[in-house]
Amino acid sequence: MKASSIFAALFAVALAAGLTACQPRDESMGPAQKAGQAVDNAGDKVARELHDKLDQANLAAQQALISAEQTRVKIAAATEDASKGLDKATEEVGKKVERAGEKIQESAKSK
C-alpha cells in the first residue's frame, strides 16, 4: 500500500471516530437519577405541605391573638363602666346617709 492510501485510510477512521464521539448523548436519566429525582420531588412536596400547614397555624394564632385583644378591650370597658356605676352608687348612698343624719339631728333638736 502506498503511504498516501494508508494516510487516507487512517484519516477516514479518525474522522469517523471523531464524528461518533461528537454525537449528542442520550439525555435520559438512569434509574439512580430517576430515584434521586423522585426523592427530591417528594421532599419538596412534603416541605411545601408543611409550610402551608405552618402558615395556616400562624394565621389561626394571629386571629386568636386579635380576638383575645378585642375581648380584653371589651372587659376593660365593662370594668370601667362598672367602676363608674359603683362610684355613682357610692355617692348616692353617701347623700342618703347624710340626709338621714341631718334628719336624726333635726329630730334630736326638736326634742
PDB file of N, CA and C in Angstrom:
ATOM      1  N   MET A   1       0.825  -1.172   0.000  1.00  0.00           N
ATOM      2  CA  MET A   1       0.000   0.000   0.000  1.00  0.00           C
ATOM      3  C   MET A   1       0.872   1.239   0.000  1.00  0.00           C
ATOM      4  N   LYS A   2       0.358   2.196  -0.565  1.00  0.00           N
ATOM      5  CA  LYS A   2       1.102   3.432  -0.639  1.00  0.00           C
ATOM      6  C   LYS A   2       0.880   4.218   0.647  1.00  0.00           C
ATOM      7  N   ALA A   3       1.791   5.073   0.943  1.00  0.00           N
ATOM      8  CA  ALA A   3       1.711   5.888   2.148  1.00  0.00           C
ATOM      9  C   ALA A   3       0.494   6.796   2.090  1.00  0.00           C
ATOM     10  N   SER A   4       0.181   7.288   0.935  1.00  0.00           N
ATOM     11  CA  SER A   4      -0.982   8.166   0.825  1.00  0.00           C
ATOM     12  C   SER A   4      -2.267   7.389   1.057  1.00  0.00           C
ATOM     13  N   SER A   5      -2.332   6.134   0.640  1.00  0.00           N
ATOM     14  CA  SER A   5      -3.524   5.310   0.866  1.00  0.00           C
ATOM     15  C   SER A   5      -3.673   4.989   2.346  1.00  0.00           C
ATOM     16  N   ILE A   6      -2.536   4.682   2.996  1.00  0.00           N
ATOM     17  CA  ILE A   6      -2.574   4.390   4.436  1.00  0.00           C
ATOM     18  C   ILE A   6      -2.989   5.651   5.195  1.00  0.00           C
ATOM     19  N   PHE A   7      -2.413   6.760   4.803  1.00  0.00           N
ATOM     20  CA  PHE A   7      -2.764   8.023   5.446  1.00  0.00           C
ATOM     21  C   PHE A   7      -4.243   8.333   5.247  1.00  0.00           C
ATOM     22  N   ALA A   8      -4.755   8.112   4.060  1.00  0.00           N
ATOM     23  CA  ALA A   8      -6.164   8.373   3.769  1.00  0.00           C
ATOM     24  C   ALA A   8      -7.058   7.452   4.581  1.00  0.00           C
ATOM     25  N   ALA A   9      -6.664   6.175   4.720  1.00  0.00           N
ATOM     26  CA  ALA A   9      -7.458   5.221   5.497  1.00  0.00           C
ATOM     27  C   ALA A   9      -7.455   5.604   6.970  1.00  0.00           C
ATOM     28  N   LEU A  10      -6.289   5.975   7.514  1.00  0.00           N
ATOM     29  CA  LEU A  10      -6.205   6.398   8.921  1.00  0.00           C
ATOM     30  C   LEU A  10      -7.000   7.682   9.160  1.00  0.00           C
ATOM     31  N   PHE A  11      -6.923   8.579   8.213  1.00  0.00           N
ATOM     32  CA  PHE A  11      -7.670   9.826   8.327  1.00  0.00           C
ATOM     33  C   PHE A  11      -9.172   9.555   8.339  1.00  0.00           C
ATOM     34  N   ALA A  12      -9.620   8.628   7.484  1.00  0.00           N
ATOM     35  CA  ALA A  12     -11.041   8.281   7.421  1.00  0.00           C
ATOM     36  C   ALA A  12     -11.499   7.645   8.728  1.00  0.00           C
ATOM     37  N   VAL A  13     -10.659   6.748   9.295  1.00  0.00           N
ATOM     38  CA  VAL A  13     -11.004   6.102  10.573  1.00  0.00           C
ATOM     39  C   VAL A  13     -11.049   7.145  11.682  1.00  0.00           C
ATOM     40  N   ALA A  14     -10.055   8.037  11.713  1.00  0.00           N
ATOM     41  CA  ALA A  14     -10.013   9.079  12.745  1.00  0.00           C
ATOM     42  C   ALA A  14     -11.210  10.018  12.616  1.00  0.00           C
ATOM     43  N   LEU A  15     -11.551  10.343  11.392  1.00  0.00           N
ATOM     44  CA  LEU A  15     -12.695  11.216  11.150  1.00  0.00           C
ATOM     45  C   LEU A  15     -13.984  10.549  11.601  1.00  0.00           C
ATOM     46  N   ALA A  16     -14.145   9.283  11.292  1.00  0.00           N
ATOM     47  CA  ALA A  16     -15.345   8.547  11.698  1.00  0.00           C
ATOM     48  C   ALA A  16     -15.426   8.449  13.218  1.00  0.00           C
ATOM     49  N   ALA A  17     -14.292   8.177  13.872  1.00  0.00           N
ATOM     50  CA  ALA A  17     -14.271   8.085  15.334  1.00  0.00           C
ATOM     51  C   ALA A  17     -14.591   9.442  15.959  1.00  0.00           C
ATOM     52  N   GLY A  18     -14.055  10.479  15.381  1.00  0.00           N
ATOM     53  CA  GLY A  18     -14.321  11.825  15.892  1.00  0.00           C
ATOM     54  C   GLY A  18     -15.778  12.216  15.756  1.00  0.00           C
ATOM     55  N   LEU A  19     -16.367  11.854  14.636  1.00  0.00           N
ATOM     56  CA  LEU A  19     -17.772  12.203  14.428  1.00  0.00           C
ATOM     57  C   LEU A  19     -18.694  11.435  15.363  1.00  0.00           C
ATOM     58  N   THR A  20     -18.397  10.181  15.616  1.00  0.00           N
ATOM     59  CA  THR A  20     -19.250   9.420  16.536  1.00  0.00           C
ATOM     60  C   THR A  20     -19.084   9.920  17.960  1.00  0.00           C
ATOM     61  N   ALA A  21     -17.916  10.420  18.317  1.00  0.00           N
ATOM     62  CA  ALA A  21     -17.708  10.955  19.666  1.00  0.00           C
ATOM     63  C   ALA A  21     -18.452  12.267  19.849  1.00  0.00           C
ATOM     64  N   CYS A  22     -18.678  12.996  18.774  1.00  0.00           N
ATOM     65  CA  CYS A  22     -19.359  14.285  18.849  1.00  0.00           C
ATOM     66  C   CYS A  22     -20.876  14.158  18.790  1.00  0.00           C
ATOM     67  N   GLN A  23     -21.377  12.979  18.596  1.00  0.00           N
ATOM     68  CA  GLN A  23     -22.828  12.780  18.533  1.00  0.00           C
ATOM     69  C   GLN A  23     -23.433  13.103  19.904  1.00  0.00           C
ATOM     70  N   PRO A  24     -24.601  13.718  19.933  1.00  0.00           N
ATOM     71  CA  PRO A  24     -25.219  14.010  21.236  1.00  0.00           C
ATOM     72  C   PRO A  24     -25.579  12.714  21.954  1.00  0.00           C
ATOM     73  N   ARG A  25     -25.356  12.723  23.252  1.00  0.00           N
ATOM     74  CA  ARG A  25     -25.678  11.552  24.059  1.00  0.00           C
ATOM     75  C   ARG A  25     -27.170  11.499  24.324  1.00  0.00           C
ATOM     76  N   ASP A  26     -27.596  10.343  24.670  1.00  0.00           N
ATOM     77  CA  ASP A  26     -28.992  10.182  25.077  1.00  0.00           C
ATOM     78  C   ASP A  26     -29.125  10.824  26.456  1.00  0.00           C
ATOM     79  N   GLU A  27     -29.937  11.856  26.574  1.00  0.00           N
ATOM     80  CA  GLU A  27     -30.042  12.631  27.805  1.00  0.00           C
ATOM     81  C   GLU A  27     -30.997  12.026  28.827  1.00  0.00           C
ATOM     82  N   SER A  28     -31.516  10.866  28.559  1.00  0.00           N
ATOM     83  CA  SER A  28     -32.438  10.279  29.539  1.00  0.00           C
ATOM     84  C   SER A  28     -31.666   9.882  30.782  1.00  0.00           C
ATOM     85  N   MET A  29     -32.352   9.950  31.922  1.00  0.00           N
ATOM     86  CA  MET A  29     -31.711   9.659  33.196  1.00  0.00           C
ATOM     87  C   MET A  29     -31.699   8.162  33.457  1.00  0.00           C
ATOM     88  N   GLY A  30     -30.707   7.760  34.201  1.00  0.00           N
ATOM     89  CA  GLY A  30     -30.613   6.369  34.606  1.00  0.00           C
ATOM     90  C   GLY A  30     -31.515   6.108  35.804  1.00  0.00           C
ATOM     91  N   PRO A  31     -31.625   4.863  36.233  1.00  0.00           N
ATOM     92  CA  PRO A  31     -32.511   4.504  37.340  1.00  0.00           C
ATOM     93  C   PRO A  31     -32.158   5.211  38.647  1.00  0.00           C
ATOM     94  N   ALA A  32     -30.879   5.343  38.938  1.00  0.00           N
ATOM     95  CA  ALA A  32     -30.483   6.006  40.186  1.00  0.00           C
ATOM     96  C   ALA A  32     -30.845   7.486  40.145  1.00  0.00           C
ATOM     97  N   GLN A  33     -30.660   8.104  38.978  1.00  0.00           N
ATOM     98  CA  GLN A  33     -31.016   9.515  38.843  1.00  0.00           C
ATOM     99  C   GLN A  33     -32.522   9.709  38.961  1.00  0.00           C
ATOM    100  N   LYS A  34     -33.278   8.806  38.364  1.00  0.00           N
ATOM    101  CA  LYS A  34     -34.742   8.891  38.461  1.00  0.00           C
ATOM    102  C   LYS A  34     -35.193   8.730  39.905  1.00  0.00           C
ATOM    103  N   ALA A  35     -34.593   7.776  40.623  1.00  0.00           N
ATOM    104  CA  ALA A  35     -34.944   7.568  42.029  1.00  0.00           C
ATOM    105  C   ALA A  35     -34.579   8.798  42.852  1.00  0.00           C
ATOM    106  N   GLY A  36     -33.418   9.366  42.582  1.00  0.00           N
ATOM    107  CA  GLY A  36     -33.000  10.575  43.295  1.00  0.00           C
ATOM    108  C   GLY A  36     -33.937  11.733  43.040  1.00  0.00           C
ATOM    109  N   GLN A  37     -34.357  11.875  41.785  1.00  0.00           N
ATOM    110  CA  GLN A  37     -35.285  12.947  41.457  1.00  0.00           C
ATOM    111  C   GLN A  37     -36.628  12.721  42.141  1.00  0.00           C
ATOM    112  N   ALA A  38     -37.083  11.476  42.202  1.00  0.00           N
ATOM    113  CA  ALA A  38     -38.348  11.167  42.872  1.00  0.00           C
ATOM    114  C   ALA A  38     -38.265  11.508  44.355  1.00  0.00           C
ATOM    115  N   VAL A  39     -37.123  11.187  44.973  1.00  0.00           N
ATOM    116  CA  VAL A  39     -36.930  11.526  46.390  1.00  0.00           C
ATOM    117  C   VAL A  39     -36.924  13.041  46.569  1.00  0.00           C
ATOM    118  N   ASP A  40     -36.230  13.749  45.697  1.00  0.00           N
ATOM    119  CA  ASP A  40     -36.193  15.211  45.769  1.00  0.00           C
ATOM    120  C   ASP A  40     -37.585  15.802  45.612  1.00  0.00           C
ATOM    121  N   ASN A  41     -38.340  15.303  44.633  1.00  0.00           N
ATOM    122  CA  ASN A  41     -39.695  15.807  44.402  1.00  0.00           C
ATOM    123  C   ASN A  41     -40.591  15.540  45.604  1.00  0.00           C
ATOM    124  N   ALA A  42     -40.476  14.341  46.177  1.00  0.00           N
ATOM    125  CA  ALA A  42     -41.285  14.008  47.352  1.00  0.00           C
ATOM    126  C   ALA A  42     -40.914  14.907  48.529  1.00  0.00           C
ATOM    127  N   GLY A  43     -39.627  15.141  48.707  1.00  0.00           N
ATOM    128  CA  GLY A  43     -39.178  16.033  49.783  1.00  0.00           C
ATOM    129  C   GLY A  43     -39.696  17.445  49.589  1.00  0.00           C
ATOM    130  N   ASP A  44     -39.658  17.932  48.357  1.00  0.00           N
ATOM    131  CA  ASP A  44     -40.182  19.269  48.063  1.00  0.00           C
ATOM    132  C   ASP A  44     -41.672  19.348  48.355  1.00  0.00           C
ATOM    133  N   LYS A  45     -42.405  18.307  47.981  1.00  0.00           N
ATOM    134  CA  LYS A  45     -43.852  18.291  48.211  1.00  0.00           C
ATOM    135  C   LYS A  45     -44.156  18.310  49.707  1.00  0.00           C
ATOM    136  N   VAL A  46     -43.442  17.492  50.470  1.00  0.00           N
ATOM    137  CA  VAL A  46     -43.649  17.459  51.924  1.00  0.00           C
ATOM    138  C   VAL A  46     -43.310  18.814  52.535  1.00  0.00           C
ATOM    139  N   ALA A  47     -42.224  19.424  52.079  1.00  0.00           N
ATOM    140  CA  ALA A  47     -41.828  20.737  52.603  1.00  0.00           C
ATOM    141  C   ALA A  47     -42.889  21.786  52.294  1.00  0.00           C
ATOM    142  N   ARG A  48     -43.422  21.781  51.069  1.00  0.00           N
ATOM    143  CA  ARG A  48     -44.476  22.738  50.704  1.00  0.00           C
ATOM    144  C   ARG A  48     -45.708  22.541  51.574  1.00  0.00           C
ATOM    145  N   GLU A  49     -46.117  21.277  51.743  1.00  0.00           N
ATOM    146  CA  GLU A  49     -47.299  20.994  52.557  1.00  0.00           C
ATOM    147  C   GLU A  49     -47.067  21.401  54.009  1.00  0.00           C
ATOM    148  N   LEU A  50     -45.869  21.164  54.513  1.00  0.00           N
ATOM    149  CA  LEU A  50     -45.547  21.543  55.886  1.00  0.00           C
ATOM    150  C   LEU A  50     -45.587  23.056  56.044  1.00  0.00           C
ATOM    151  N   HIS A  51     -45.017  23.771  55.076  1.00  0.00           N
ATOM    152  CA  HIS A  51     -45.054  25.231  55.133  1.00  0.00           C
ATOM    153  C   HIS A  51     -46.491  25.737  55.061  1.00  0.00           C
ATOM    154  N   ASP A  52     -47.323  25.116  54.244  1.00  0.00           N
ATOM    155  CA  ASP A  52     -48.730  25.513  54.164  1.00  0.00           C
ATOM    156  C   ASP A  52     -49.415  25.329  55.513  1.00  0.00           C
ATOM    157  N   LYS A  53     -49.174  24.193  56.156  1.00  0.00           N
ATOM    158  CA  LYS A  53     -49.781  23.924  57.467  1.00  0.00           C
ATOM    159  C   LYS A  53     -49.271  24.916  58.512  1.00  0.00           C
ATOM    160  N   LEU A  54     -47.971  25.219  58.469  1.00  0.00           N
ATOM    161  CA  LEU A  54     -47.417  26.196  59.408  1.00  0.00           C
ATOM    162  C   LEU A  54     -48.017  27.579  59.179  1.00  0.00           C
ATOM    163  N   ASP A  55     -48.190  27.952  57.922  1.00  0.00           N
ATOM    164  CA  ASP A  55     -48.805  29.240  57.609  1.00  0.00           C
ATOM    165  C   ASP A  55     -50.234  29.296  58.137  1.00  0.00           C
ATOM    166  N   GLN A  56     -50.978  28.199  57.968  1.00  0.00           N
ATOM    167  CA  GLN A  56     -52.346  28.146  58.483  1.00  0.00           C
ATOM    168  C   GLN A  56     -52.361  28.250  60.004  1.00  0.00           C
ATOM    169  N   ALA A  57     -51.432  27.561  60.666  1.00  0.00           N
ATOM    170  CA  ALA A  57     -51.358  27.609  62.129  1.00  0.00           C
ATOM    171  C   ALA A  57     -50.989  29.012  62.604  1.00  0.00           C
ATOM    172  N   ASN A  58     -50.055  29.661  61.917  1.00  0.00           N
ATOM    173  CA  ASN A  58     -49.680  31.029  62.279  1.00  0.00           C
ATOM    174  C   ASN A  58     -50.848  31.986  62.097  1.00  0.00           C
ATOM    175  N   LEU A  59     -51.602  31.816  61.029  1.00  0.00           N
ATOM    176  CA  LEU A  59     -52.764  32.660  60.795  1.00  0.00           C
ATOM    177  C   LEU A  59     -53.800  32.461  61.894  1.00  0.00           C
ATOM    178  N   ALA A  60     -54.047  31.207  62.263  1.00  0.00           N
ATOM    179  CA  ALA A  60     -55.005  30.920  63.335  1.00  0.00           C
ATOM    180  C   ALA A  60     -54.532  31.527  64.653  1.00  0.00           C
ATOM    181  N   ALA A  61     -53.241  31.461  64.926  1.00  0.00           N
ATOM    182  CA  ALA A  61     -52.698  32.044  66.156  1.00  0.00           C
ATOM    183  C   ALA A  61     -52.857  33.562  66.152  1.00  0.00           C
ATOM    184  N   GLN A  62     -52.606  34.192  65.010  1.00  0.00           N
ATOM    185  CA  GLN A  62     -52.775  35.643  64.915  1.00  0.00           C
ATOM    186  C   GLN A  62     -54.232  36.036  65.119  1.00  0.00           C
ATOM    187  N   GLN A  63     -55.142  35.262  64.538  1.00  0.00           N
ATOM    188  CA  GLN A  63     -56.561  35.553  64.710  1.00  0.00           C
ATOM    189  C   GLN A  63     -56.975  35.379  66.167  1.00  0.00           C
ATOM    190  N   ALA A  64     -56.424  34.369  66.839  1.00  0.00           N
ATOM    191  CA  ALA A  64     -56.727  34.157  68.256  1.00  0.00           C
ATOM    192  C   ALA A  64     -56.211  35.326  69.090  1.00  0.00           C
ATOM    193  N   LEU A  65     -55.016  35.828  68.755  1.00  0.00           N
ATOM    194  CA  LEU A  65     -54.476  36.979  69.478  1.00  0.00           C
ATOM    195  C   LEU A  65     -55.340  38.221  69.274  1.00  0.00           C
ATOM    196  N   ILE A  66     -55.791  38.425  68.057  1.00  0.00           N
ATOM    197  CA  ILE A  66     -56.656  39.578  67.771  1.00  0.00           C
ATOM    198  C   ILE A  66     -57.953  39.458  68.555  1.00  0.00           C
ATOM    199  N   SER A  67     -58.538  38.274  68.548  1.00  0.00           N
ATOM    200  CA  SER A  67     -59.779  38.046  69.284  1.00  0.00           C
ATOM    201  C   SER A  67     -59.572  38.260  70.781  1.00  0.00           C
ATOM    202  N   ALA A  68     -58.457  37.768  71.309  1.00  0.00           N
ATOM    203  CA  ALA A  68     -58.162  37.943  72.733  1.00  0.00           C
ATOM    204  C   ALA A  68     -57.991  39.423  73.071  1.00  0.00           C
ATOM    205  N   GLU A  69     -57.341  40.166  72.204  1.00  0.00           N
ATOM    206  CA  GLU A  69     -57.155  41.599  72.437  1.00  0.00           C
ATOM    207  C   GLU A  69     -58.497  42.324  72.414  1.00  0.00           C
ATOM    208  N   GLN A  70     -59.365  41.964  71.477  1.00  0.00           N
ATOM    209  CA  GLN A  70     -60.689  42.584  71.417  1.00  0.00           C
ATOM    210  C   GLN A  70     -61.478  42.280  72.689  1.00  0.00           C
ATOM    211  N   THR A  71     -61.385  41.049  73.171  1.00  0.00           N
ATOM    212  CA  THR A  71     -62.072  40.669  74.405  1.00  0.00           C
ATOM    213  C   THR A  71     -61.504  41.446  75.586  1.00  0.00           C
ATOM    214  N   ARG A  72     -60.175  41.607  75.627  1.00  0.00           N
ATOM    215  CA  ARG A  72     -59.552  42.373  76.711  1.00  0.00           C
ATOM    216  C   ARG A  72     -60.050  43.813  76.723  1.00  0.00           C
ATOM    217  N   VAL A  73     -60.164  44.411  75.544  1.00  0.00           N
ATOM    218  CA  VAL A  73     -60.646  45.788  75.446  1.00  0.00           C
ATOM    219  C   VAL A  73     -62.091  45.878  75.934  1.00  0.00           C
ATOM    220  N   LYS A  74     -62.922  44.910  75.546  1.00  0.00           N
ATOM    221  CA  LYS A  74     -64.322  44.910  75.993  1.00  0.00           C
ATOM    222  C   LYS A  74     -64.416  44.750  77.505  1.00  0.00           C
ATOM    223  N   ILE A  75     -63.591  43.865  78.069  1.00  0.00           N
ATOM    224  CA  ILE A  75     -63.601  43.663  79.523  1.00  0.00           C
ATOM    225  C   ILE A  75     -63.142  44.932  80.236  1.00  0.00           C
ATOM    226  N   ALA A  76     -62.121  45.583  79.700  1.00  0.00           N
ATOM    227  CA  ALA A  76     -61.632  46.823  80.306  1.00  0.00           C
ATOM    228  C   ALA A  76     -62.717  47.892  80.275  1.00  0.00           C
ATOM    229  N   ALA A  77     -63.430  47.998  79.158  1.00  0.00           N
ATOM    230  CA  ALA A  77     -64.508  48.984  79.052  1.00  0.00           C
ATOM    231  C   ALA A  77     -65.634  48.654  80.030  1.00  0.00           C
ATOM    232  N   ALA A  78     -65.988  47.377  80.129  1.00  0.00           N
ATOM    233  CA  ALA A  78     -67.052  46.972  81.055  1.00  0.00           C
ATOM    234  C   ALA A  78     -66.632  47.224  82.499  1.00  0.00           C
ATOM    235  N   THR A  79     -65.374  46.972  82.812  1.00  0.00           N
ATOM    236  CA  THR A  79     -64.870  47.217  84.165  1.00  0.00           C
ATOM    237  C   THR A  79     -64.908  48.704  84.482  1.00  0.00           C
ATOM    238  N   GLU A  80     -64.535  49.518  83.503  1.00  0.00           N
ATOM    239  CA  GLU A  80     -64.575  50.970  83.703  1.00  0.00           C
ATOM    240  C   GLU A  80     -66.008  51.443  83.918  1.00  0.00           C
ATOM    241  N   ASP A  81     -66.939  50.919  83.117  1.00  0.00           N
ATOM    242  CA  ASP A  81     -68.351  51.276  83.289  1.00  0.00           C
ATOM    243  C   ASP A  81     -68.854  50.850  84.662  1.00  0.00           C
ATOM    244  N   ALA A  82     -68.485  49.650  85.082  1.00  0.00           N
ATOM    245  CA  ALA A  82     -68.913  49.158  86.393  1.00  0.00           C
ATOM    246  C   ALA A  82     -68.320  50.017  87.500  1.00  0.00           C
ATOM    247  N   SER A  83     -67.074  50.433  87.327  1.00  0.00           N
ATOM    248  CA  SER A  83     -66.428  51.282  88.323  1.00  0.00           C
ATOM    249  C   SER A  83     -67.141  52.627  88.428  1.00  0.00           C
ATOM    250  N   LYS A  84     -67.506  53.196  87.278  1.00  0.00           N
ATOM    251  CA  LYS A  84     -68.241  54.463  87.288  1.00  0.00           C
ATOM    252  C   LYS A  84     -69.594  54.284  87.965  1.00  0.00           C
ATOM    253  N   GLY A  85     -70.256  53.170  87.649  1.00  0.00           N
ATOM    254  CA  GLY A  85     -71.551  52.890  88.278  1.00  0.00           C
ATOM    255  C   GLY A  85     -71.408  52.721  89.777  1.00  0.00           C
ATOM    256  N   LEU A  86     -70.349  52.055  90.217  1.00  0.00           N
ATOM    257  CA  LEU A  86     -70.103  51.867  91.647  1.00  0.00           C
ATOM    258  C   LEU A  86     -69.816  53.201  92.317  1.00  0.00           C
ATOM    259  N   ASP A  87     -69.033  54.047  91.658  1.00  0.00           N
ATOM    260  CA  ASP A  87     -68.752  55.378  92.210  1.00  0.00           C
ATOM    261  C   ASP A  87     -70.039  56.180  92.363  1.00  0.00           C
ATOM    262  N   LYS A  88     -70.897  56.113  91.354  1.00  0.00           N
ATOM    263  CA  LYS A  88     -72.161  56.846  91.405  1.00  0.00           C
ATOM    264  C   LYS A  88     -73.048  56.298  92.517  1.00  0.00           C
ATOM    265  N   ALA A  89     -73.108  54.970  92.634  1.00  0.00           N
ATOM    266  CA  ALA A  89     -73.924  54.358  93.683  1.00  0.00           C
ATOM    267  C   ALA A  89     -73.385  54.732  95.060  1.00  0.00           C
ATOM    268  N   THR A  90     -72.067  54.745  95.209  1.00  0.00           N
ATOM    269  CA  THR A  90     -71.459  55.128  96.489  1.00  0.00           C
ATOM    270  C   THR A  90     -71.801  56.572  96.827  1.00  0.00           C
ATOM    271  N   GLU A  91     -71.759  57.432  95.827  1.00  0.00           N
ATOM    272  CA  GLU A  91     -72.099  58.840  96.037  1.00  0.00           C
ATOM    273  C   GLU A  91     -73.558  58.988  96.458  1.00  0.00           C
ATOM    274  N   GLU A  92     -74.452  58.249  95.804  1.00  0.00           N
ATOM    275  CA  GLU A  92     -75.879  58.299  96.150  1.00  0.00           C
ATOM    276  C   GLU A  92     -76.113  57.798  97.577  1.00  0.00           C
ATOM    277  N   VAL A  93     -75.449  56.701  97.933  1.00  0.00           N
ATOM    278  CA  VAL A  93     -75.592  56.172  99.297  1.00  0.00           C
ATOM    279  C   VAL A  93     -75.074  57.199 100.301  1.00  0.00           C
ATOM    280  N   GLY A  94     -73.960  57.828  99.967  1.00  0.00           N
ATOM    281  CA  GLY A  94     -73.401  58.864 100.851  1.00  0.00           C
ATOM    282  C   GLY A  94     -74.387  60.004 101.055  1.00  0.00           C
ATOM    283  N   LYS A  95     -75.052  60.445  99.991  1.00  0.00           N
ATOM    284  CA  LYS A  95     -76.040  61.525 100.099  1.00  0.00           C
ATOM    285  C   LYS A  95     -77.211  61.102 100.976  1.00  0.00           C
ATOM    286  N   LYS A  96     -77.673  59.858 100.790  1.00  0.00           N
ATOM    287  CA  LYS A  96     -78.802  59.375 101.587  1.00  0.00           C
ATOM    288  C   LYS A  96     -78.418  59.252 103.060  1.00  0.00           C
ATOM    289  N   VAL A  97     -77.210  58.789 103.324  1.00  0.00           N
ATOM    290  CA  VAL A  97     -76.748  58.690 104.716  1.00  0.00           C
ATOM    291  C   VAL A  97     -76.645  60.086 105.315  1.00  0.00           C
ATOM    292  N   GLU A  98     -76.150  61.025 104.525  1.00  0.00           N
ATOM    293  CA  GLU A  98     -76.041  62.405 105.002  1.00  0.00           C
ATOM    294  C   GLU A  98     -77.420  62.977 105.315  1.00  0.00           C
ATOM    295  N   ARG A  99     -78.408  62.743 104.451  1.00  0.00           N
ATOM    296  CA  ARG A  99     -79.777  63.217 104.692  1.00  0.00           C
ATOM    297  C   ARG A  99     -80.367  62.561 105.943  1.00  0.00           C
ATOM    298  N   ALA A 100     -80.091  61.264 106.050  1.00  0.00           N
ATOM    299  CA  ALA A 100     -80.603  60.556 107.231  1.00  0.00           C
ATOM    300  C   ALA A 100     -79.978  61.133 108.494  1.00  0.00           C
ATOM    301  N   GLY A 101     -78.698  61.451 108.444  1.00  0.00           N
ATOM    302  CA  GLY A 101     -78.022  62.057 109.598  1.00  0.00           C
ATOM    303  C   GLY A 101     -78.605  63.416 109.927  1.00  0.00           C
ATOM    304  N   GLU A 102     -78.900  64.204 108.894  1.00  0.00           N
ATOM    305  CA  GLU A 102     -79.497  65.526 109.105  1.00  0.00           C
ATOM    306  C   GLU A 102     -80.871  65.389 109.749  1.00  0.00           C
ATOM    307  N   LYS A 103     -81.657  64.410 109.288  1.00  0.00           N
ATOM    308  CA  LYS A 103     -82.988  64.193 109.862  1.00  0.00           C
ATOM    309  C   LYS A 103     -82.880  63.769 111.321  1.00  0.00           C
ATOM    310  N   ILE A 104     -81.897  62.936 111.618  1.00  0.00           N
ATOM    311  CA  ILE A 104     -81.706  62.498 113.009  1.00  0.00           C
ATOM    312  C   ILE A 104     -81.332  63.700 113.873  1.00  0.00           C
ATOM    313  N   GLN A 105     -80.467  64.574 113.354  1.00  0.00           N
ATOM    314  CA  GLN A 105     -80.064  65.758 114.112  1.00  0.00           C
ATOM    315  C   GLN A 105     -81.256  66.687 114.323  1.00  0.00           C
ATOM    316  N   GLU A 106     -82.080  66.857 113.299  1.00  0.00           N
ATOM    317  CA  GLU A 106     -83.259  67.714 113.426  1.00  0.00           C
ATOM    318  C   GLU A 106     -84.229  67.123 114.443  1.00  0.00           C
ATOM    319  N   SER A 107     -84.366  65.810 114.400  1.00  0.00           N
ATOM    320  CA  SER A 107     -85.244  65.138 115.364  1.00  0.00           C
ATOM    321  C   SER A 107     -84.728  65.332 116.775  1.00  0.00           C
ATOM    322  N   ALA A 108     -83.426  65.259 116.927  1.00  0.00           N
ATOM    323  CA  ALA A 108     -82.836  65.398 118.259  1.00  0.00           C
ATOM    324  C   ALA A 108     -82.979  66.827 118.757  1.00  0.00           C
ATOM    325  N   LYS A 109     -82.922  67.806 117.892  1.00  0.00           N
ATOM    326  CA  LYS A 109     -83.062  69.206 118.276  1.00  0.00           C
ATOM    327  C   LYS A 109     -84.495  69.494 118.676  1.00  0.00           C
ATOM    328  N   SER A 110     -85.437  68.858 118.025  1.00  0.00           N
ATOM    329  CA  SER A 110     -86.845  69.095 118.302  1.00  0.00           C
ATOM    330  C   SER A 110     -87.214  68.584 119.682  1.00  0.00           C
ATOM    331  N   LYS A 111     -86.580  67.638 120.159  1.00  0.00           N
ATOM    332  CA  LYS A 111     -86.970  67.042 121.433  1.00  0.00           C
ATOM    333  C   LYS A 111     -86.419  67.769 122.572  1.00  0.00           C
TER     334      LYS A 111
END
